[in-house]
PDB file of C-alpha atoms in Angstrom:
ATOM      1  CA  MET A  30      61.730 339.194  29.816  1.00 50.00           C
ATOM      2  CA  ASN A  31      63.366 338.110  32.902  1.00 50.00           C
ATOM      3  CA  GLN A  32      61.244 338.197  35.944  1.00 52.00           C
ATOM      4  CA  ILE A  33      62.764 338.262  39.306  1.00 51.00           C
ATOM      5  CA  LEU A  34      60.666 336.684  41.954  1.00 51.00           C
ATOM      6  CA  ILE A  35      61.394 337.890  45.389  1.00 49.00           C
ATOM      7  CA  GLU A  36      60.145 335.775  48.182  1.00 52.00           C
ATOM      8  CA  GLN A  37      59.590 337.575  51.421  1.00 52.00           C
ATOM      9  CA  ARG A  38      59.574 335.528  54.507  1.00 57.00           C
ATOM     10  CA  ILE A  39      57.948 336.750  57.651  1.00 60.00           C
ATOM     11  CA  TYR A  40      59.569 335.442  60.702  1.00 66.00           C
ATOM     12  CA  VAL A  41      57.071 334.996  63.566  1.00 67.00           C
ATOM     13  CA  THR A  42      58.763 335.448  66.852  1.00 77.00           C
ATOM     14  CA  LYS A  43      57.585 334.205  70.241  1.00 74.00           C
ATOM     15  CA  GLU A  44      56.834 337.815  71.245  1.00 76.00           C
ATOM     16  CA  MET A  45      54.519 338.259  68.252  1.00 78.00           C
ATOM     17  CA  LYS A  46      52.740 335.018  69.061  1.00 75.00           C
ATOM     18  CA  ARG A  47      52.279 336.160  72.645  1.00 79.00           C
ATOM     19  CA  LYS A  48      50.841 339.510  71.580  1.00 77.00           C
ATOM     20  CA  LYS A  49      48.530 337.867  69.058  1.00 78.00           C
ATOM     21  CA  LYS A  50      47.209 335.512  71.699  1.00 80.00           C
ATOM     22  CA  PHE A  51      46.799 338.384  74.172  1.00 81.00           C
ATOM     23  CA  TYR A  52      44.766 340.554  71.761  1.00 81.00           C
ATOM     24  CA  LYS A  53      42.655 337.592  70.725  1.00 80.00           C
ATOM     25  CA  THR A  54      41.862 336.834  74.356  1.00 83.00           C
ATOM     26  CA  LEU A  55      41.122 340.511  75.018  1.00 82.00           C
ATOM     27  CA  TYR A  56      38.744 340.592  72.047  1.00 81.00           C
ATOM     28  CA  ILE A  57      36.892 337.503  73.242  1.00 85.00           C
ATOM     29  CA  ILE A  58      36.579 338.909  76.772  1.00 85.00           C
ATOM     30  CA  SER A  59      35.297 342.228  75.381  1.00 82.00           C
ATOM     31  CA  MET A  60      32.668 340.484  73.279  1.00 82.00           C
ATOM     32  CA  ILE A  61      31.530 338.336  76.205  1.00 84.00           C
ATOM     33  CA  THR A  62      31.342 341.411  78.441  1.00 82.00           C
ATOM     34  CA  LEU A  63      29.302 343.275  75.826  1.00 79.00           C
ATOM     35  CA  ILE A  64      26.879 340.374  75.458  1.00 79.00           C
ATOM     36  CA  VAL A  65      26.514 340.063  79.243  1.00 75.00           C
ATOM     37  CA  LEU A  66      25.802 343.805  79.548  1.00 74.00           C
ATOM     38  CA  ILE A  67      23.206 343.655  76.779  1.00 74.00           C
ATOM     39  CA  LEU A  68      21.521 340.651  78.389  1.00 68.00           C
ATOM     40  CA  TYR A  69      21.627 342.356  81.782  1.00 62.00           C
ATOM     41  CA  TYR A  70      19.976 345.464  80.343  1.00 64.00           C
ATOM     42  CA  ILE A  71      17.279 343.414  78.592  1.00 65.00           C
ATOM     43  CA  ILE A  72      16.518 341.391  81.724  1.00 67.00           C
ATOM     44  CA  ALA A  73      16.574 344.480  83.979  1.00 63.00           C
ATOM     45  CA  GLU A  74      14.233 346.338  81.640  1.00 61.00           C
ATOM     46  CA  LYS A  75      11.902 343.345  81.527  1.00 64.00           C
ATOM     47  CA  ASN A  76      11.867 343.146  85.317  1.00 64.00           C
ATOM     48  CA  ARG A  77      11.135 346.882  85.528  1.00 63.00           C
ATOM     49  CA  ASN A  78       8.302 346.513  83.036  1.00 63.00           C
ATOM     50  CA  ASP A  79       6.892 343.539  84.934  1.00 63.00           C
ATOM     51  CA  SER A  80       7.095 345.398  88.244  1.00 68.00           C
ATOM     52  CA  GLU A  81       5.546 348.545  86.821  1.00 73.00           C
ATOM     53  CA  GLY A  82       2.867 346.382  85.242  1.00 75.00           C
ATOM     54  CA  LEU A  83       1.676 345.622  88.754  1.00 85.00           C
ATOM     55  CA  SER A  84       1.060 349.332  89.352  1.00 81.00           C
ATOM     56  CA  ARG A  85      -0.972 349.419  86.136  1.00 82.00           C
ATOM     57  CA  GLU A  86      -3.052 346.525  87.446  1.00 87.00           C
ATOM     58  CA  ILE A  87      -3.640 348.410  90.692  1.00 88.00           C
ATOM     59  CA  MET A  88      -4.569 351.559  88.758  1.00 85.00           C
ATOM     60  CA  GLN A  89      -7.016 349.579  86.646  1.00 85.00           C
ATOM     61  CA  GLN A  90      -8.640 348.126  89.741  1.00 86.00           C
ATOM     62  CA  ILE A  91      -8.934 351.624  91.218  1.00 84.00           C
ATOM     63  CA  ASN A  92     -10.556 352.924  88.028  1.00 81.00           C
ATOM     64  CA  ASN A  93     -12.966 349.982  87.974  1.00 80.00           C
ATOM     65  CA  ASP A  94     -13.857 350.341  91.630  1.00 69.00           C
ATOM     66  CA  ASN A  95     -17.403 351.633  91.668  1.00 50.00           C
ATOM     67  CA  THR A  96     -17.589 351.768  95.446  1.00 46.00           C
ATOM     68  CA  THR A  97     -19.059 355.076  96.511  1.00 40.00           C
ATOM     69  CA  VAL A  98     -17.815 356.834  99.597  1.00 43.00           C
ATOM     70  CA  GLU A  99     -20.746 357.600 101.851  1.00 41.00           C
ATOM     71  CA  GLU A 100     -20.791 360.978 103.523  1.00 39.00           C
ATOM     72  CA  ARG A 101     -20.060 360.243 107.160  1.00 40.00           C
ATOM     73  CA  LYS A 102     -22.323 361.935 109.699  1.00 38.00           C
ATOM     74  CA  ILE A 103     -22.350 362.447 113.408  1.00 35.00           C
ATOM     75  CA  VAL A 104     -25.469 362.738 115.515  1.00 34.00           C
ATOM     76  CA  ILE A 105     -25.831 365.745 117.785  1.00 32.00           C
ATOM     77  CA  ALA A 106     -28.606 365.606 120.395  1.00 33.00           C
ATOM     78  CA  LEU A 107     -30.284 368.925 121.105  1.00 33.00           C
ATOM     79  CA  ASN A 108     -30.580 368.054 124.777  1.00 36.00           C
ATOM     80  CA  ASP A 109     -29.072 364.868 126.134  1.00 37.00           C
ATOM     81  CA  ARG A 110     -31.431 364.980 129.112  1.00 35.00           C
ATOM     82  CA  THR A 111     -34.683 365.197 127.186  1.00 37.00           C
ATOM     83  CA  GLU A 112     -36.811 362.149 126.671  1.00 43.00           C
ATOM     84  CA  ASP A 113     -39.303 363.894 124.414  1.00 45.00           C
ATOM     85  CA  PRO A 114     -39.944 361.508 121.458  1.00 46.00           C
ATOM     86  CA  ASN A 115     -40.825 364.496 119.288  1.00 47.00           C
ATOM     87  CA  VAL A 116     -37.282 365.812 119.474  1.00 39.00           C
ATOM     88  CA  THR A 117     -35.279 364.572 116.490  1.00 42.00           C
ATOM     89  CA  PRO A 118     -31.484 364.466 116.684  1.00 39.00           C
ATOM     90  CA  ILE A 119     -29.634 366.535 114.097  1.00 38.00           C
ATOM     91  CA  GLU A 120     -27.383 364.821 111.540  1.00 40.00           C
ATOM     92  CA  VAL A 121     -24.420 366.966 110.593  1.00 36.00           C
ATOM     93  CA  PRO A 122     -22.046 366.039 107.712  1.00 42.00           C
ATOM     94  CA  ILE A 123     -18.679 365.234 109.180  1.00 36.00           C
ATOM     95  CA  ASN A 124     -16.935 367.617 106.776  1.00 41.00           C
ATOM     96  CA  GLU A 125     -18.623 370.449 108.678  1.00 38.00           C
ATOM     97  CA  VAL A 126     -16.935 369.377 111.897  1.00 35.00           C
ATOM     98  CA  ASP A 127     -13.455 370.512 112.928  1.00 38.00           C
ATOM     99  CA  GLU A 128     -11.075 369.134 110.307  1.00 41.00           C
ATOM    100  CA  GLN A 129      -8.710 367.853 112.987  1.00 39.00           C
ATOM    101  CA  GLN A 130     -11.355 365.331 114.048  1.00 36.00           C
ATOM    102  CA  THR A 131     -11.398 363.705 110.592  1.00 40.00           C
ATOM    103  CA  ASN A 132      -7.676 363.432 109.947  1.00 43.00           C
ATOM    104  CA  GLU A 133      -7.478 359.687 109.475  1.00 50.00           C
ATOM    105  CA  THR A 134      -5.822 357.670 106.739  1.00 50.00           C
ATOM    106  CA  THR A 135      -8.182 356.070 104.227  1.00 81.00           C
ATOM    107  CA  THR A 136      -6.502 353.271 102.309  1.00 84.00           C
ATOM    108  CA  SER A 137      -7.499 350.455  99.988  1.00 87.00           C
ATOM    109  CA  SER A 138      -5.799 347.118  99.429  1.00 86.00           C
ATOM    110  CA  PHE A 139      -5.520 345.690  95.921  1.00 87.00           C
ATOM    111  CA  THR A 140      -4.305 342.235  94.909  1.00 86.00           C
ATOM    112  CA  ALA A 141      -2.128 342.027  91.789  1.00 84.00           C
ATOM    113  CA  SER A 142      -1.555 339.084  89.468  1.00 85.00           C
ATOM    114  CA  ASN A 143       1.473 338.010  91.504  1.00 85.00           C
ATOM    115  CA  GLY A 144      -0.850 337.236  94.401  1.00 86.00           C
ATOM    116  CA  GLN A 145       0.482 340.050  96.566  1.00 88.00           C
ATOM    117  CA  SER A 146      -1.727 342.714  98.122  1.00 89.00           C
ATOM    118  CA  TYR A 147      -0.634 346.338  98.027  1.00 92.00           C
ATOM    119  CA  THR A 148      -2.024 349.025 100.303  1.00 92.00           C
ATOM    120  CA  THR A 149      -2.711 352.219  98.387  1.00 94.00           C
ATOM    121  CA  GLU A 150      -3.879 355.560  99.715  1.00 94.00           C
ATOM    122  CA  ALA A 151      -4.027 357.849  96.675  1.00 95.00           C
ATOM    123  CA  THR A 152      -3.427 358.234  92.951  1.00 95.00           C
ATOM    124  CA  LEU A 153      -1.116 360.878  91.496  1.00 96.00           C
ATOM    125  CA  SER A 154      -1.647 362.390  88.072  1.00 96.00           C
ATOM    126  CA  TYR A 155       0.756 364.815  86.393  1.00 97.00           C
ATOM    127  CA  PRO A 156      -0.961 365.281  83.004  1.00 96.00           C
ATOM    128  CA  LYS A 157       1.723 367.408  81.358  1.00 96.00           C
ATOM    129  CA  LEU A 158       4.399 364.758  81.924  1.00 96.00           C
ATOM    130  CA  GLY A 159       2.129 361.760  81.413  1.00 94.00           C
ATOM    131  CA  ILE A 160       2.678 360.555  84.984  1.00 95.00           C
ATOM    132  CA  SER A 161      -0.211 358.563  86.452  1.00 94.00           C
ATOM    133  CA  TYR A 162       0.397 356.071  89.264  1.00 95.00           C
ATOM    134  CA  PRO A 163      -1.101 354.798  92.487  1.00 95.00           C
ATOM    135  CA  VAL A 164       0.681 355.920  95.646  1.00 96.00           C
ATOM    136  CA  LEU A 165       1.488 352.991  97.921  1.00 95.00           C
ATOM    137  CA  SER A 166       1.146 353.751 101.621  1.00 92.00           C
ATOM    138  CA  GLU A 167       4.580 352.369 102.554  1.00 91.00           C
ATOM    139  CA  GLU A 168       8.070 352.796 101.115  1.00 91.00           C
ATOM    140  CA  ASN A 169      10.826 350.238 100.664  1.00 92.00           C
ATOM    141  CA  GLU A 170      13.097 349.034  97.869  1.00 91.00           C
ATOM    142  CA  GLU A 171      10.698 346.365  96.633  1.00 90.00           C
ATOM    143  CA  LEU A 172       7.646 348.630  96.635  1.00 93.00           C
ATOM    144  CA  LEU A 173       9.569 351.382  94.823  1.00 93.00           C
ATOM    145  CA  LYS A 174      10.033 348.965  91.905  1.00 91.00           C
ATOM    146  CA  ILE A 175       6.272 348.689  91.589  1.00 92.00           C
ATOM    147  CA  SER A 176       4.939 352.226  91.963  1.00 94.00           C
ATOM    148  CA  LEU A 177       5.257 355.594  93.646  1.00 96.00           C
ATOM    149  CA  CYS A 178       5.371 355.466  97.450  1.00 96.00           C
ATOM    150  CA  LYS A 179       4.473 357.774 100.304  1.00 96.00           C
ATOM    151  CA  TYR A 180       7.671 358.895 102.019  1.00 95.00           C
ATOM    152  CA  TRP A 181       6.524 361.294 104.719  1.00 94.00           C
ATOM    153  CA  GLY A 182       3.709 363.547 105.828  1.00 95.00           C
ATOM    154  CA  PRO A 183       0.009 363.523 106.681  1.00 95.00           C
ATOM    155  CA  SER A 184      -2.782 361.644 104.967  1.00 94.00           C
ATOM    156  CA  PRO A 185      -3.233 362.622 101.303  1.00 95.00           C
ATOM    157  CA  ASN A 186      -4.927 365.971 100.708  1.00 96.00           C
ATOM    158  CA  GLU A 187      -4.721 366.949 104.372  1.00 95.00           C
ATOM    159  CA  VAL A 188      -3.057 370.092 105.676  1.00 96.00           C
ATOM    160  CA  GLY A 189       0.699 369.582 105.645  1.00 96.00           C
ATOM    161  CA  ASN A 190       3.358 368.343 103.238  1.00 97.00           C
ATOM    162  CA  TYR A 191       2.540 364.998 101.585  1.00 97.00           C
ATOM    163  CA  CYS A 192       5.863 363.622 100.271  1.00 97.00           C
ATOM    164  CA  ILE A 193       6.026 361.045  97.451  1.00 97.00           C
ATOM    165  CA  VAL A 194       9.132 359.225  96.176  1.00 97.00           C
ATOM    166  CA  GLY A 195       9.665 357.328  92.939  1.00 95.00           C
ATOM    167  CA  HIS A 196      12.445 355.919  90.786  1.00 94.00           C
ATOM    168  CA  ASN A 197      13.963 357.972  87.970  1.00 93.00           C
ATOM    169  CA  TYR A 198      14.063 355.542  85.040  1.00 90.00           C
ATOM    170  CA  LYS A 199      15.723 356.556  81.782  1.00 87.00           C
ATOM    171  CA  SER A 200      12.766 355.031  79.954  1.00 86.00           C
ATOM    172  CA  GLY A 201      10.600 357.757  81.457  1.00 89.00           C
ATOM    173  CA  LYS A 202       8.661 355.443  83.750  1.00 90.00           C
ATOM    174  CA  MET A 203       7.774 356.433  87.322  1.00 92.00           C
ATOM    175  CA  PHE A 204       9.455 359.824  87.901  1.00 95.00           C
ATOM    176  CA  GLY A 205      11.709 359.489  84.853  1.00 94.00           C
ATOM    177  CA  LYS A 206      10.246 362.677  83.336  1.00 95.00           C
ATOM    178  CA  LEU A 207      10.157 364.706  86.542  1.00 96.00           C
ATOM    179  CA  SER A 208      13.200 366.732  85.445  1.00 95.00           C
ATOM    180  CA  MET A 209      10.918 368.349  82.830  1.00 96.00           C
ATOM    181  CA  ALA A 210       8.626 369.793  85.511  1.00 97.00           C
ATOM    182  CA  ASN A 211       8.077 373.547  85.313  1.00 97.00           C
ATOM    183  CA  ILE A 212       6.757 376.172  87.700  1.00 97.00           C
ATOM    184  CA  GLY A 213       3.010 376.500  87.208  1.00 97.00           C
ATOM    185  CA  ASP A 214       2.378 372.886  86.174  1.00 97.00           C
ATOM    186  CA  GLN A 215      -0.707 371.293  87.696  1.00 97.00           C
ATOM    187  CA  ILE A 216      -0.739 367.990  89.593  1.00 98.00           C
ATOM    188  CA  GLU A 217      -3.804 366.077  90.759  1.00 97.00           C
ATOM    189  CA  LEU A 218      -3.931 363.959  93.903  1.00 97.00           C
ATOM    190  CA  LYS A 219      -7.009 361.801  94.451  1.00 95.00           C
ATOM    191  CA  ASP A 220      -7.514 360.082  97.787  1.00 94.00           C
ATOM    192  CA  PHE A 221      -9.846 357.258  98.775  1.00 90.00           C
ATOM    193  CA  SER A 222     -12.256 359.508 100.616  1.00 88.00           C
ATOM    194  CA  GLY A 223     -13.382 360.749  97.213  1.00 86.00           C
ATOM    195  CA  ARG A 224     -11.452 364.032  97.127  1.00 92.00           C
ATOM    196  CA  THR A 225      -9.379 365.237  94.199  1.00 95.00           C
ATOM    197  CA  VAL A 226      -7.180 368.228  94.965  1.00 97.00           C
ATOM    198  CA  ILE A 227      -5.267 370.152  92.291  1.00 97.00           C
ATOM    199  CA  TYR A 228      -1.795 371.443  93.175  1.00 98.00           C
ATOM    200  CA  ARG A 229       0.417 373.896  91.289  1.00 98.00           C
ATOM    201  CA  VAL A 230       4.216 373.526  91.120  1.00 98.00           C
ATOM    202  CA  TYR A 231       5.929 376.463  92.815  1.00 97.00           C
ATOM    203  CA  ASN A 232       9.512 375.228  93.280  1.00 97.00           C
ATOM    204  CA  LYS A 233      12.012 372.803  91.771  1.00 97.00           C
ATOM    205  CA  TYR A 234      15.567 372.191  92.970  1.00 97.00           C
ATOM    206  CA  VAL A 235      18.292 369.610  93.617  1.00 97.00           C
ATOM    207  CA  VAL A 236      19.652 368.618  97.046  1.00 96.00           C
ATOM    208  CA  GLU A 237      22.136 366.237  98.575  1.00 96.00           C
ATOM    209  CA  PRO A 238      20.759 362.858  99.745  1.00 92.00           C
ATOM    210  CA  THR A 239      21.299 363.894 103.369  1.00 94.00           C
ATOM    211  CA  ASP A 240      19.169 367.041 102.988  1.00 94.00           C
ATOM    212  CA  VAL A 241      15.628 366.169 104.096  1.00 93.00           C
ATOM    213  CA  SER A 242      14.419 369.732 104.630  1.00 95.00           C
ATOM    214  CA  CYS A 243      11.955 369.249 101.757  1.00 96.00           C
ATOM    215  CA  THR A 244       9.896 366.987 104.047  1.00 96.00           C
ATOM    216  CA  SER A 245       9.220 369.797 106.521  1.00 95.00           C
ATOM    217  CA  GLN A 246       5.595 370.063 107.629  1.00 95.00           C
ATOM    218  CA  LYS A 247       5.732 373.852 108.070  1.00 94.00           C
ATOM    219  CA  THR A 248       3.248 374.789 105.344  1.00 95.00           C
ATOM    220  CA  ASN A 249       1.521 377.697 107.084  1.00 93.00           C
ATOM    221  CA  GLY A 250      -1.730 375.739 107.266  1.00 94.00           C
ATOM    222  CA  GLN A 251      -1.777 374.899 103.565  1.00 96.00           C
ATOM    223  CA  ARG A 252      -1.917 371.638 101.627  1.00 97.00           C
ATOM    224  CA  GLU A 253       1.293 370.813  99.749  1.00 98.00           C
ATOM    225  CA  ILE A 254       2.848 367.837  97.975  1.00 98.00           C
ATOM    226  CA  THR A 255       6.526 367.150  97.388  1.00 98.00           C
ATOM    227  CA  LEU A 256       7.780 364.802  94.659  1.00 98.00           C
ATOM    228  CA  ILE A 257      11.271 363.328  95.154  1.00 97.00           C
ATOM    229  CA  THR A 258      13.482 361.258  92.858  1.00 96.00           C
ATOM    230  CA  CYS A 259      17.158 360.571  92.167  1.00 94.00           C
ATOM    231  CA  THR A 260      19.284 362.603  89.761  1.00 94.00           C
ATOM    232  CA  ASP A 261      22.951 362.840  88.733  1.00 92.00           C
ATOM    233  CA  TYR A 262      23.169 359.033  88.560  1.00 89.00           C
ATOM    234  CA  GLY A 263      21.800 358.664  92.071  1.00 89.00           C
ATOM    235  CA  LYS A 264      24.251 361.097  93.643  1.00 93.00           C
ATOM    236  CA  ARG A 265      21.660 363.805  94.369  1.00 96.00           C
ATOM    237  CA  ARG A 266      17.895 364.252  94.735  1.00 97.00           C
ATOM    238  CA  LEU A 267      15.508 366.196  92.515  1.00 97.00           C
ATOM    239  CA  VAL A 268      12.681 367.870  94.446  1.00 97.00           C
ATOM    240  CA  VAL A 269       9.482 369.283  92.956  1.00 98.00           C
ATOM    241  CA  ARG A 270       7.116 371.084  95.320  1.00 98.00           C
ATOM    242  CA  ALA A 271       3.495 372.021  94.662  1.00 98.00           C
ATOM    243  CA  ARG A 272       0.801 373.855  96.609  1.00 97.00           C
ATOM    244  CA  GLU A 273      -2.986 373.573  96.492  1.00 96.00           C
ATOM    245  CA  LEU A 274      -4.588 375.967  94.014  1.00 90.00           C
TER     246      LEU A 274
END
């Protein structure tokens, strides 16, 4: 049997060599880019975890703080002209005095493992969403990486609109689960004067970054809190509002 062997020769042109080199380079660049993105994500997530770990340290210190808040009293003399030693001044609990006279910020400073001290004025708990963080008394980019921050308003649990901001992390940390808030949910705000006030969510909506109407202090004499975070990849703001029960 005769067998005919046919030899096929592939002629490699300069154009084919150029394309081969181009695709090889493109592949290498794509792989390097992918690796860099993965490393960036890992490092960023680690930094977020480390920063949030500081808020956990603060929360632990708050929970372990056994300091009791003494009931402040004022002394009222029955007659400021009398010198009768038998007349005893009356001690009246300060919470029975006009509330406007006691509207002062009570804060506590806690030192974390990084050696930095953080001034905190309340703790926020949203049981349904598993949100539990200290509320730092100031707001800036660095502090927002660590915990929730006060954005605007009166002292915590005072009449007015106490506004809190926090990052919206995909991992669910900070206000990452705030989009799952529903009307009727309960939120607890504990301040450092010993009060814990329960609020009920009554509104939830999205606004443009330039719309700050949610920080209005017109609450008709009621206590309210407003939770604010980013949404739509940072293009808009999610607002959740709650009123004292």
